[in-house]
Amino acid sequence: MKLVIHPLFLILLFFIILYGNIALYSVIIISLLFHEFGHYVAAKLVGAKIERCVIVPYGGEMKIKNELALSYNQLTIIALGGPIASAIGMFVALYLPDNFTEPFFYMNFLLLAINLIPIWPLDGGRLLCYRLLMANPRIKVYEMYLSVSFYLLTMIIIVLLCLLPRSLSLAVLSLFLWSKVIGEWRVRKYRSAFEKLVMNRLT
């Protein structure tokens, strides 16, 4: 598996180092890797092959080989891997030295909270989308979910921009997620070629 760090995440780390908070830098890196390791273990458990993992500000994104061939149950387990790992990280934080307990607990809690928001491409968004597709496995359901995520993020971004500069970090993160939804929408047509496969996933 190839591990890649997204440029936006590097910019975030640059500002952290600029302000001299190296300890926080270490906690962020470890927490993100711990979160992604949870997805990796879950993927291995369901027999999926991971081609690449990109570390992004809200966690990570894994490129799964032949993802469309996986069942929604398999994809659900993979999506759950990260949040479960972050929850375990919060528990582990309680047994770390005092100067690491609070920041490691907080960072894992933050990752867990952000990733459970039901908006694509966050883990919570994927979990809800897969549940919907299990109930009604049609490409139109997937497209509708992307549309809802797009409009919700658009409204969130408008509110956050009105609250600048206090909301700068959240605004940047929301814009990043917004761009990911747009990117997913642009390639949605490729999923339609697999609609017959999708219709058989409820077995």
mmCIF file of N, CA and C in Angstrom, residues 6-139:
data_model
loop_
_atom_site.group_PDB
_atom_site.id
_atom_site.type_symbol
_atom_site.label_atom_id
_atom_site.label_comp_id
_atom_site.label_asym_id
_atom_site.label_seq_id
_atom_site.Cartn_x
_atom_site.Cartn_y
_atom_site.Cartn_z
ATOM 1 N N HIS A 6 -1.652 14.544 1.602
ATOM 2 C CA HIS A 6 -2.275 15.572 0.769
ATOM 3 C C HIS A 6 -1.620 16.933 1.029
ATOM 4 N N PRO A 7 -1.401 17.749 -0.017
ATOM 5 C CA PRO A 7 -0.774 19.080 0.148
ATOM 6 C C PRO A 7 -1.485 19.965 1.177
ATOM 7 N N LEU A 8 -2.812 19.879 1.253
ATOM 8 C CA LEU A 8 -3.552 20.702 2.207
ATOM 9 C C LEU A 8 -3.196 20.325 3.641
ATOM 10 N N PHE A 9 -2.955 19.037 3.862
ATOM 11 C CA PHE A 9 -2.536 18.589 5.186
ATOM 12 C C PHE A 9 -1.134 19.092 5.504
ATOM 13 N N LEU A 10 -0.263 19.132 4.503
ATOM 14 C CA LEU A 10 1.090 19.655 4.696
ATOM 15 C C LEU A 10 1.061 21.134 5.053
ATOM 16 N N ILE A 11 0.135 21.883 4.450
ATOM 17 C CA ILE A 11 -0.005 23.308 4.768
ATOM 18 C C ILE A 11 -0.427 23.478 6.226
ATOM 19 N N LEU A 12 -1.366 22.630 6.657
ATOM 20 C CA LEU A 12 -1.803 22.667 8.048
ATOM 21 C C LEU A 12 -0.646 22.405 8.998
ATOM 22 N N LEU A 13 0.158 21.404 8.683
ATOM 23 C CA LEU A 13 1.305 21.076 9.521
ATOM 24 C C LEU A 13 2.343 22.191 9.508
ATOM 25 N N PHE A 14 2.496 22.859 8.371
ATOM 26 C CA PHE A 14 3.444 23.972 8.271
ATOM 27 C C PHE A 14 3.100 25.067 9.281
ATOM 28 N N PHE A 15 1.817 25.402 9.378
ATOM 29 C CA PHE A 15 1.393 26.447 10.312
ATOM 30 C C PHE A 15 1.566 25.997 11.758
ATOM 31 N N ILE A 16 1.358 24.705 12.003
ATOM 32 C CA ILE A 16 1.561 24.173 13.355
ATOM 33 C C ILE A 16 3.030 24.287 13.751
ATOM 34 N N ILE A 17 3.923 23.908 12.824
ATOM 35 C CA ILE A 17 5.357 23.997 13.091
ATOM 36 C C ILE A 17 5.787 25.453 13.209
ATOM 37 N N LEU A 18 5.197 26.312 12.387
ATOM 38 C CA LEU A 18 5.529 27.741 12.395
ATOM 39 C C LEU A 18 5.280 28.346 13.769
ATOM 40 N N TYR A 19 4.205 27.882 14.405
ATOM 41 C CA TYR A 19 3.879 28.397 15.735
ATOM 42 C C TYR A 19 4.558 27.595 16.841
ATOM 43 N N GLY A 20 5.422 26.662 16.444
ATOM 44 C CA GLY A 20 6.266 25.979 17.412
ATOM 45 C C GLY A 20 5.621 24.857 18.196
ATOM 46 N N ASN A 21 4.456 24.389 17.780
ATOM 47 C CA ASN A 21 3.766 23.334 18.532
ATOM 48 C C ASN A 21 4.075 21.966 17.916
ATOM 49 N N ILE A 22 5.305 21.509 18.101
ATOM 50 C CA ILE A 22 5.746 20.243 17.526
ATOM 51 C C ILE A 22 5.022 19.067 18.175
ATOM 52 N N ALA A 23 4.715 19.185 19.467
ATOM 53 C CA ALA A 23 4.020 18.099 20.166
ATOM 54 C C ALA A 23 2.646 17.858 19.543
ATOM 55 N N LEU A 24 1.945 18.949 19.222
ATOM 56 C CA LEU A 24 0.636 18.817 18.586
ATOM 57 C C LEU A 24 0.773 18.190 17.203
ATOM 58 N N TYR A 25 1.830 18.558 16.493
ATOM 59 C CA TYR A 25 2.132 17.978 15.176
ATOM 60 C C TYR A 25 2.231 16.462 15.282
ATOM 61 N N SER A 26 2.956 15.987 16.295
ATOM 62 C CA SER A 26 3.140 14.542 16.483
ATOM 63 C C SER A 26 1.824 13.852 16.810
ATOM 64 N N VAL A 27 1.025 14.492 17.669
ATOM 65 C CA VAL A 27 -0.259 13.905 18.062
ATOM 66 C C VAL A 27 -1.201 13.800 16.866
ATOM 67 N N ILE A 28 -1.219 14.836 16.022
ATOM 68 C CA ILE A 28 -2.082 14.823 14.830
ATOM 69 C C ILE A 28 -1.688 13.692 13.892
ATOM 70 N N ILE A 29 -0.401 13.575 13.614
ATOM 71 C CA ILE A 29 0.091 12.525 12.707
ATOM 72 C C ILE A 29 -0.260 11.146 13.236
ATOM 73 N N ILE A 30 0.022 10.906 14.517
ATOM 74 C CA ILE A 30 -0.234 9.589 15.114
ATOM 75 C C ILE A 30 -1.729 9.273 15.108
ATOM 76 N N SER A 31 -2.545 10.274 15.437
ATOM 77 C CA SER A 31 -4.004 10.061 15.476
ATOM 78 C C SER A 31 -4.557 9.738 14.098
ATOM 79 N N LEU A 32 -4.081 10.459 13.077
ATOM 80 C CA LEU A 32 -4.541 10.207 11.714
ATOM 81 C C LEU A 32 -4.107 8.822 11.229
ATOM 82 N N LEU A 33 -2.872 8.462 11.510
ATOM 83 C CA LEU A 33 -2.382 7.142 11.108
ATOM 84 C C LEU A 33 -3.141 6.036 11.836
ATOM 85 N N PHE A 34 -3.466 6.281 13.098
ATOM 86 C CA PHE A 34 -4.230 5.312 13.886
ATOM 87 C C PHE A 34 -5.620 5.127 13.279
ATOM 88 N N HIS A 35 -6.236 6.232 12.894
ATOM 89 C CA HIS A 35 -7.559 6.197 12.268
ATOM 90 C C HIS A 35 -7.522 5.407 10.961
ATOM 91 N N GLU A 36 -6.523 5.696 10.135
ATOM 92 C CA GLU A 36 -6.412 5.003 8.845
ATOM 93 C C GLU A 36 -6.031 3.547 9.005
ATOM 94 N N PHE A 37 -5.271 3.246 10.050
ATOM 95 C CA PHE A 37 -4.925 1.857 10.315
ATOM 96 C C PHE A 37 -6.186 1.048 10.610
ATOM 97 N N GLY A 38 -7.164 1.686 11.259
ATOM 98 C CA GLY A 38 -8.440 1.028 11.509
ATOM 99 C C GLY A 38 -9.145 0.666 10.213
ATOM 100 N N HIS A 39 -9.146 1.610 9.241
ATOM 101 C CA HIS A 39 -9.727 1.310 7.923
ATOM 102 C C HIS A 39 -8.955 0.185 7.237
ATOM 103 N N TYR A 40 -7.641 0.215 7.367
ATOM 104 C CA TYR A 40 -6.789 -0.786 6.718
ATOM 105 C C TYR A 40 -7.078 -2.187 7.268
ATOM 106 N N VAL A 41 -7.156 -2.297 8.594
ATOM 107 C CA VAL A 41 -7.448 -3.588 9.225
ATOM 108 C C VAL A 41 -8.826 -4.084 8.799
ATOM 109 N N ALA A 42 -9.812 -3.176 8.786
ATOM 110 C CA ALA A 42 -11.162 -3.554 8.374
ATOM 111 C C ALA A 42 -11.187 -4.034 6.925
ATOM 112 N N ALA A 43 -10.425 -3.335 6.061
ATOM 113 C CA ALA A 43 -10.357 -3.740 4.653
ATOM 114 C C ALA A 43 -9.748 -5.129 4.511
ATOM 115 N N LYS A 44 -8.718 -5.398 5.278
ATOM 116 C CA LYS A 44 -8.089 -6.716 5.240
ATOM 117 C C LYS A 44 -9.050 -7.800 5.719
ATOM 118 N N LEU A 45 -9.853 -7.458 6.727
ATOM 119 C CA LEU A 45 -10.797 -8.433 7.275
ATOM 120 C C LEU A 45 -11.848 -8.854 6.246
ATOM 121 N N VAL A 46 -12.224 -7.933 5.351
ATOM 122 C CA VAL A 46 -13.246 -8.260 4.346
ATOM 123 C C VAL A 46 -12.614 -8.679 3.016
ATOM 124 N N GLY A 47 -11.293 -8.767 2.981
ATOM 125 C CA GLY A 47 -10.619 -9.246 1.775
ATOM 126 C C GLY A 47 -10.392 -8.209 0.703
ATOM 127 N N ALA A 48 -10.502 -6.917 1.055
ATOM 128 C CA ALA A 48 -10.278 -5.851 0.073
ATOM 129 C C ALA A 48 -8.785 -5.532 -0.032
ATOM 130 N N LYS A 49 -8.377 -5.104 -1.217
ATOM 131 C CA LYS A 49 -6.983 -4.740 -1.442
ATOM 132 C C LYS A 49 -6.850 -3.220 -1.511
ATOM 133 N N ILE A 50 -5.988 -2.665 -0.658
ATOM 134 C CA ILE A 50 -5.773 -1.220 -0.611
ATOM 135 C C ILE A 50 -4.605 -0.855 -1.523
ATOM 136 N N GLU A 51 -4.853 0.011 -2.492
ATOM 137 C CA GLU A 51 -3.800 0.430 -3.408
ATOM 138 C C GLU A 51 -3.060 1.660 -2.891
ATOM 139 N N ARG A 52 -3.795 2.583 -2.247
ATOM 140 C CA ARG A 52 -3.182 3.834 -1.812
ATOM 141 C C ARG A 52 -3.994 4.434 -0.669
ATOM 142 N N CYS A 53 -3.288 5.121 0.229
ATOM 143 C CA CYS A 53 -3.944 5.831 1.323
ATOM 144 C C CYS A 53 -3.419 7.261 1.337
ATOM 145 N N VAL A 54 -4.329 8.239 1.260
ATOM 146 C CA VAL A 54 -3.960 9.652 1.255
ATOM 147 C C VAL A 54 -4.377 10.271 2.583
ATOM 148 N N ILE A 55 -3.417 10.837 3.318
ATOM 149 C CA ILE A 55 -3.709 11.501 4.582
ATOM 150 C C ILE A 55 -4.203 12.907 4.293
ATOM 151 N N VAL A 56 -5.433 13.200 4.725
ATOM 152 C CA VAL A 56 -6.067 14.497 4.500
ATOM 153 C C VAL A 56 -6.431 15.101 5.857
ATOM 154 N N PRO A 57 -6.817 16.403 5.909
ATOM 155 C CA PRO A 57 -7.075 17.061 7.195
ATOM 156 C C PRO A 57 -8.117 16.386 8.086
ATOM 157 N N TYR A 58 -9.098 15.695 7.507
ATOM 158 C CA TYR A 58 -10.137 15.094 8.338
ATOM 159 C C TYR A 58 -9.891 13.614 8.612
ATOM 160 N N GLY A 59 -8.780 13.069 8.139
ATOM 161 C CA GLY A 59 -8.474 11.656 8.340
ATOM 162 C C GLY A 59 -7.675 11.126 7.166
ATOM 163 N N GLY A 60 -8.308 10.306 6.351
ATOM 164 C CA GLY A 60 -7.607 9.760 5.197
ATOM 165 C C GLY A 60 -8.581 9.232 4.166
ATOM 166 N N GLU A 61 -8.071 8.998 2.979
ATOM 167 C CA GLU A 61 -8.874 8.431 1.895
ATOM 168 C C GLU A 61 -8.122 7.240 1.324
ATOM 169 N N MET A 62 -8.806 6.105 1.268
ATOM 170 C CA MET A 62 -8.180 4.897 0.753
ATOM 171 C C MET A 62 -8.700 4.573 -0.633
ATOM 172 N N LYS A 63 -7.792 4.236 -1.505
ATOM 173 C CA LYS A 63 -8.148 3.782 -2.842
ATOM 174 C C LYS A 63 -8.198 2.262 -2.813
ATOM 175 N N ILE A 64 -9.399 1.716 -2.979
ATOM 176 C CA ILE A 64 -9.596 0.277 -2.901
ATOM 177 C C ILE A 64 -9.681 -0.299 -4.306
ATOM 178 N N LYS A 65 -8.921 -1.342 -4.557
ATOM 179 C CA LYS A 65 -8.928 -1.986 -5.871
ATOM 180 C C LYS A 65 -10.276 -2.678 -6.082
ATOM 181 N N ASN A 66 -10.898 -2.411 -7.236
ATOM 182 C CA ASN A 66 -12.193 -3.005 -7.587
ATOM 183 C C ASN A 66 -13.241 -2.752 -6.503
ATOM 184 N N GLU A 67 -13.331 -1.497 -6.053
ATOM 185 C CA GLU A 67 -14.264 -1.150 -4.977
ATOM 186 C C GLU A 67 -15.709 -1.490 -5.326
ATOM 187 N N LEU A 68 -16.092 -1.299 -6.589
ATOM 188 C CA LEU A 68 -17.475 -1.551 -6.999
ATOM 189 C C LEU A 68 -17.847 -3.028 -6.933
ATOM 190 N N ALA A 69 -16.842 -3.888 -6.840
ATOM 191 C CA ALA A 69 -17.121 -5.319 -6.746
ATOM 192 C C ALA A 69 -17.411 -5.752 -5.311
ATOM 193 N N LEU A 70 -17.178 -4.856 -4.351
ATOM 194 C CA LEU A 70 -17.418 -5.183 -2.947
ATOM 195 C C LEU A 70 -18.894 -4.998 -2.614
ATOM 196 N N SER A 71 -19.384 -5.803 -1.683
ATOM 197 C CA SER A 71 -20.773 -5.661 -1.238
ATOM 198 C C SER A 71 -20.878 -4.449 -0.317
ATOM 199 N N TYR A 72 -22.109 -3.980 -0.096
ATOM 200 C CA TYR A 72 -22.307 -2.845 0.794
ATOM 201 C C TYR A 72 -21.992 -3.217 2.239
ATOM 202 N N ASN A 73 -22.149 -4.484 2.598
ATOM 203 C CA ASN A 73 -21.754 -4.923 3.938
ATOM 204 C C ASN A 73 -20.239 -4.794 4.112
ATOM 205 N N GLN A 74 -19.485 -5.181 3.094
ATOM 206 C CA GLN A 74 -18.023 -5.055 3.146
ATOM 207 C C GLN A 74 -17.610 -3.588 3.238
ATOM 208 N N LEU A 75 -18.225 -2.743 2.419
ATOM 209 C CA LEU A 75 -17.902 -1.316 2.422
ATOM 210 C C LEU A 75 -18.273 -0.668 3.755
ATOM 211 N N THR A 76 -19.359 -1.130 4.360
ATOM 212 C CA THR A 76 -19.770 -0.612 5.664
ATOM 213 C C THR A 76 -18.739 -0.945 6.726
ATOM 214 N N ILE A 77 -18.240 -2.172 6.716
ATOM 215 C CA ILE A 77 -17.220 -2.592 7.682
ATOM 216 C C ILE A 77 -15.952 -1.756 7.520
ATOM 217 N N ILE A 78 -15.553 -1.510 6.261
ATOM 218 C CA ILE A 78 -14.358 -0.689 6.006
ATOM 219 C C ILE A 78 -14.565 0.726 6.522
ATOM 220 N N ALA A 79 -15.754 1.297 6.275
ATOM 221 C CA ALA A 79 -16.043 2.659 6.739
ATOM 222 C C ALA A 79 -16.053 2.744 8.262
ATOM 223 N N LEU A 80 -16.476 1.680 8.932
ATOM 224 C CA LEU A 80 -16.525 1.658 10.391
ATOM 225 C C LEU A 80 -15.137 1.538 11.020
ATOM 226 N N GLY A 81 -14.181 1.013 10.258
ATOM 227 C CA GLY A 81 -12.847 0.765 10.804
ATOM 228 C C GLY A 81 -12.183 1.992 11.403
ATOM 229 N N GLY A 82 -12.267 3.140 10.695
ATOM 230 C CA GLY A 82 -11.637 4.368 11.174
ATOM 231 C C GLY A 82 -12.251 4.895 12.458
ATOM 232 N N PRO A 83 -13.585 5.099 12.503
ATOM 233 C CA PRO A 83 -14.214 5.554 13.742
ATOM 234 C C PRO A 83 -13.962 4.635 14.933
ATOM 235 N N ILE A 84 -13.978 3.323 14.701
ATOM 236 C CA ILE A 84 -13.693 2.382 15.793
ATOM 237 C C ILE A 84 -12.271 2.579 16.296
ATOM 238 N N ALA A 85 -11.326 2.767 15.367
ATOM 239 C CA ALA A 85 -9.931 2.993 15.760
ATOM 240 C C ALA A 85 -9.792 4.284 16.555
ATOM 241 N N SER A 86 -10.500 5.343 16.143
ATOM 242 C CA SER A 86 -10.439 6.612 16.871
ATOM 243 C C SER A 86 -11.035 6.467 18.265
ATOM 244 N N ALA A 87 -12.103 5.691 18.391
ATOM 245 C CA ALA A 87 -12.703 5.435 19.704
ATOM 246 C C ALA A 87 -11.731 4.672 20.592
ATOM 247 N N ILE A 88 -11.034 3.704 19.999
ATOM 248 C CA ILE A 88 -10.014 2.963 20.754
ATOM 249 C C ILE A 88 -8.883 3.901 21.155
ATOM 250 N N GLY A 89 -8.531 4.827 20.240
ATOM 251 C CA GLY A 89 -7.483 5.805 20.536
ATOM 252 C C GLY A 89 -7.839 6.669 21.734
ATOM 253 N N MET A 90 -9.116 7.033 21.870
ATOM 254 C CA MET A 90 -9.560 7.812 23.033
ATOM 255 C C MET A 90 -9.356 7.012 24.318
ATOM 256 N N PHE A 91 -9.629 5.719 24.257
ATOM 257 C CA PHE A 91 -9.432 4.851 25.416
ATOM 258 C C PHE A 91 -7.946 4.706 25.745
ATOM 259 N N VAL A 92 -7.128 4.517 24.711
ATOM 260 C CA VAL A 92 -5.681 4.375 24.903
ATOM 261 C C VAL A 92 -5.087 5.648 25.518
ATOM 262 N N ALA A 93 -5.642 6.807 25.130
ATOM 263 C CA ALA A 93 -5.134 8.091 25.626
ATOM 264 C C ALA A 93 -5.169 8.170 27.147
ATOM 265 N N LEU A 94 -6.116 7.501 27.760
ATOM 266 C CA LEU A 94 -6.254 7.540 29.221
ATOM 267 C C LEU A 94 -5.078 6.896 29.928
ATOM 268 N N TYR A 95 -4.306 6.084 29.208
ATOM 269 C CA TYR A 95 -3.178 5.370 29.810
ATOM 270 C C TYR A 95 -1.826 5.919 29.362
ATOM 271 N N LEU A 96 -1.851 7.034 28.645
ATOM 272 C CA LEU A 96 -0.611 7.672 28.211
ATOM 273 C C LEU A 96 -0.094 8.610 29.307
ATOM 274 N N PRO A 97 1.191 9.027 29.223
ATOM 275 C CA PRO A 97 1.704 10.019 30.180
ATOM 276 C C PRO A 97 0.820 11.263 30.203
ATOM 277 N N ASP A 98 0.764 11.934 31.326
ATOM 278 C CA ASP A 98 -0.164 13.048 31.536
ATOM 279 C C ASP A 98 -0.108 14.118 30.453
ATOM 280 N N ASN A 99 1.101 14.443 29.969
ATOM 281 C CA ASN A 99 1.217 15.521 28.979
ATOM 282 C C ASN A 99 0.714 15.113 27.592
ATOM 283 N N PHE A 100 0.450 13.818 27.381
ATOM 284 C CA PHE A 100 -0.077 13.350 26.102
ATOM 285 C C PHE A 100 -1.548 12.936 26.182
ATOM 286 N N THR A 101 -2.033 12.683 27.389
ATOM 287 C CA THR A 101 -3.402 12.185 27.546
ATOM 288 C C THR A 101 -4.439 13.118 26.934
ATOM 289 N N GLU A 102 -4.427 14.387 27.336
ATOM 290 C CA GLU A 102 -5.446 15.323 26.871
ATOM 291 C C GLU A 102 -5.385 15.589 25.365
ATOM 292 N N PRO A 103 -4.193 15.921 24.801
ATOM 293 C CA PRO A 103 -4.177 16.192 23.348
ATOM 294 C C PRO A 103 -4.504 14.962 22.497
ATOM 295 N N PHE A 104 -4.048 13.774 22.903
ATOM 296 C CA PHE A 104 -4.321 12.572 22.115
ATOM 297 C C PHE A 104 -5.800 12.202 22.207
ATOM 298 N N PHE A 105 -6.388 12.352 23.398
ATOM 299 C CA PHE A 105 -7.818 12.090 23.574
ATOM 300 C C PHE A 105 -8.640 13.070 22.729
ATOM 301 N N TYR A 106 -8.281 14.350 22.809
ATOM 302 C CA TYR A 106 -9.021 15.382 22.088
ATOM 303 C C TYR A 106 -8.931 15.181 20.574
ATOM 304 N N MET A 107 -7.738 14.857 20.066
ATOM 305 C CA MET A 107 -7.560 14.695 18.628
ATOM 306 C C MET A 107 -8.346 13.495 18.106
ATOM 307 N N ASN A 108 -8.338 12.399 18.845
ATOM 308 C CA ASN A 108 -9.111 11.228 18.422
ATOM 309 C C ASN A 108 -10.608 11.480 18.525
ATOM 310 N N PHE A 109 -11.013 12.234 19.551
ATOM 311 C CA PHE A 109 -12.426 12.612 19.672
ATOM 312 C C PHE A 109 -12.843 13.499 18.499
ATOM 313 N N LEU A 110 -11.969 14.444 18.129
ATOM 314 C CA LEU A 110 -12.253 15.346 17.012
ATOM 315 C C LEU A 110 -12.381 14.571 15.705
ATOM 316 N N LEU A 111 -11.463 13.636 15.470
ATOM 317 C CA LEU A 111 -11.529 12.805 14.265
ATOM 318 C C LEU A 111 -12.812 11.978 14.242
ATOM 319 N N LEU A 112 -13.173 11.423 15.394
ATOM 320 C CA LEU A 112 -14.379 10.610 15.485
ATOM 321 C C LEU A 112 -15.622 11.455 15.200
ATOM 322 N N ALA A 113 -15.684 12.639 15.824
ATOM 323 C CA ALA A 113 -16.852 13.510 15.670
ATOM 324 C C ALA A 113 -17.003 14.000 14.234
ATOM 325 N N ILE A 114 -15.902 14.439 13.632
ATOM 326 C CA ILE A 114 -15.951 14.951 12.264
ATOM 327 C C ILE A 114 -16.335 13.841 11.283
ATOM 328 N N ASN A 115 -15.714 12.679 11.446
ATOM 329 C CA ASN A 115 -15.940 11.606 10.475
ATOM 330 C C ASN A 115 -17.312 10.959 10.585
ATOM 331 N N LEU A 116 -18.010 11.168 11.691
ATOM 332 C CA LEU A 116 -19.356 10.595 11.818
ATOM 333 C C LEU A 116 -20.443 11.526 11.291
ATOM 334 N N ILE A 117 -20.066 12.733 10.836
ATOM 335 C CA ILE A 117 -21.044 13.628 10.214
ATOM 336 C C ILE A 117 -21.554 12.953 8.932
ATOM 337 N N PRO A 118 -22.868 12.836 8.762
ATOM 338 C CA PRO A 118 -23.423 12.081 7.609
ATOM 339 C C PRO A 118 -23.388 12.840 6.291
ATOM 340 N N ILE A 119 -22.193 13.236 5.885
ATOM 341 C CA ILE A 119 -21.991 13.930 4.611
ATOM 342 C C ILE A 119 -20.879 13.207 3.849
ATOM 343 N N TRP A 120 -21.096 12.955 2.580
ATOM 344 C CA TRP A 120 -20.069 12.336 1.735
ATOM 345 C C TRP A 120 -18.917 13.317 1.567
ATOM 346 N N PRO A 121 -17.619 12.888 1.671
ATOM 347 C CA PRO A 121 -17.108 11.523 1.729
ATOM 348 C C PRO A 121 -16.681 11.081 3.124
ATOM 349 N N LEU A 122 -17.191 11.712 4.175
ATOM 350 C CA LEU A 122 -16.858 11.319 5.538
ATOM 351 C C LEU A 122 -17.375 9.919 5.834
ATOM 352 N N ASP A 123 -16.800 9.281 6.855
ATOM 353 C CA ASP A 123 -17.206 7.910 7.183
ATOM 354 C C ASP A 123 -18.690 7.826 7.501
ATOM 355 N N GLY A 124 -19.202 8.813 8.234
ATOM 356 C CA GLY A 124 -20.629 8.828 8.542
ATOM 357 C C GLY A 124 -21.476 8.932 7.288
ATOM 358 N N GLY A 125 -21.022 9.723 6.324
ATOM 359 C CA GLY A 125 -21.722 9.855 5.055
ATOM 360 C C GLY A 125 -21.710 8.558 4.267
ATOM 361 N N ARG A 126 -20.593 7.878 4.279
ATOM 362 C CA ARG A 126 -20.492 6.600 3.578
ATOM 363 C C ARG A 126 -21.397 5.552 4.232
ATOM 364 N N LEU A 127 -21.400 5.515 5.563
ATOM 365 C CA LEU A 127 -22.226 4.537 6.269
ATOM 366 C C LEU A 127 -23.700 4.731 5.940
ATOM 367 N N LEU A 128 -24.158 5.979 5.987
ATOM 368 C CA LEU A 128 -25.559 6.254 5.680
ATOM 369 C C LEU A 128 -25.882 5.953 4.220
ATOM 370 N N CYS A 129 -24.967 6.330 3.321
ATOM 371 C CA CYS A 129 -25.182 6.083 1.891
ATOM 372 C C CYS A 129 -25.261 4.584 1.602
ATOM 373 N N TYR A 130 -24.384 3.795 2.207
ATOM 374 C CA TYR A 130 -24.404 2.347 1.981
ATOM 375 C C TYR A 130 -25.683 1.723 2.526
ATOM 376 N N ARG A 131 -26.175 2.240 3.671
ATOM 377 C CA ARG A 131 -27.427 1.724 4.233
ATOM 378 C C ARG A 131 -28.595 2.018 3.283
ATOM 379 N N LEU A 132 -28.599 3.223 2.734
ATOM 380 C CA LEU A 132 -29.658 3.603 1.798
ATOM 381 C C LEU A 132 -29.607 2.735 0.542
ATOM 382 N N LEU A 133 -28.402 2.475 0.070
ATOM 383 C CA LEU A 133 -28.249 1.670 -1.146
ATOM 384 C C LEU A 133 -28.592 0.203 -0.903
ATOM 385 N N MET A 134 -28.403 -0.255 0.325
ATOM 386 C CA MET A 134 -28.812 -1.625 0.639
ATOM 387 C C MET A 134 -30.335 -1.749 0.586
ATOM 388 N N ALA A 135 -31.016 -0.690 0.991
ATOM 389 C CA ALA A 135 -32.481 -0.704 0.966
ATOM 390 C C ALA A 135 -33.017 -0.484 -0.439
ATOM 391 N N ASN A 136 -32.311 0.339 -1.220
ATOM 392 C CA ASN A 136 -32.762 0.645 -2.585
ATOM 393 C C ASN A 136 -31.527 0.820 -3.470
ATOM 394 N N PRO A 137 -30.959 -0.297 -3.934
ATOM 395 C CA PRO A 137 -29.671 -0.260 -4.638
ATOM 396 C C PRO A 137 -29.758 0.237 -6.082
ATOM 397 N N ARG A 138 -30.000 1.527 -6.233
ATOM 398 C CA ARG A 138 -30.060 2.130 -7.564
ATOM 399 C C ARG A 138 -29.120 3.328 -7.628
ATOM 400 N N ILE A 139 -28.586 3.568 -8.798
ATOM 401 C CA ILE A 139 -27.636 4.651 -8.974
ATOM 402 C C ILE A 139 -28.263 6.005 -8.648
#
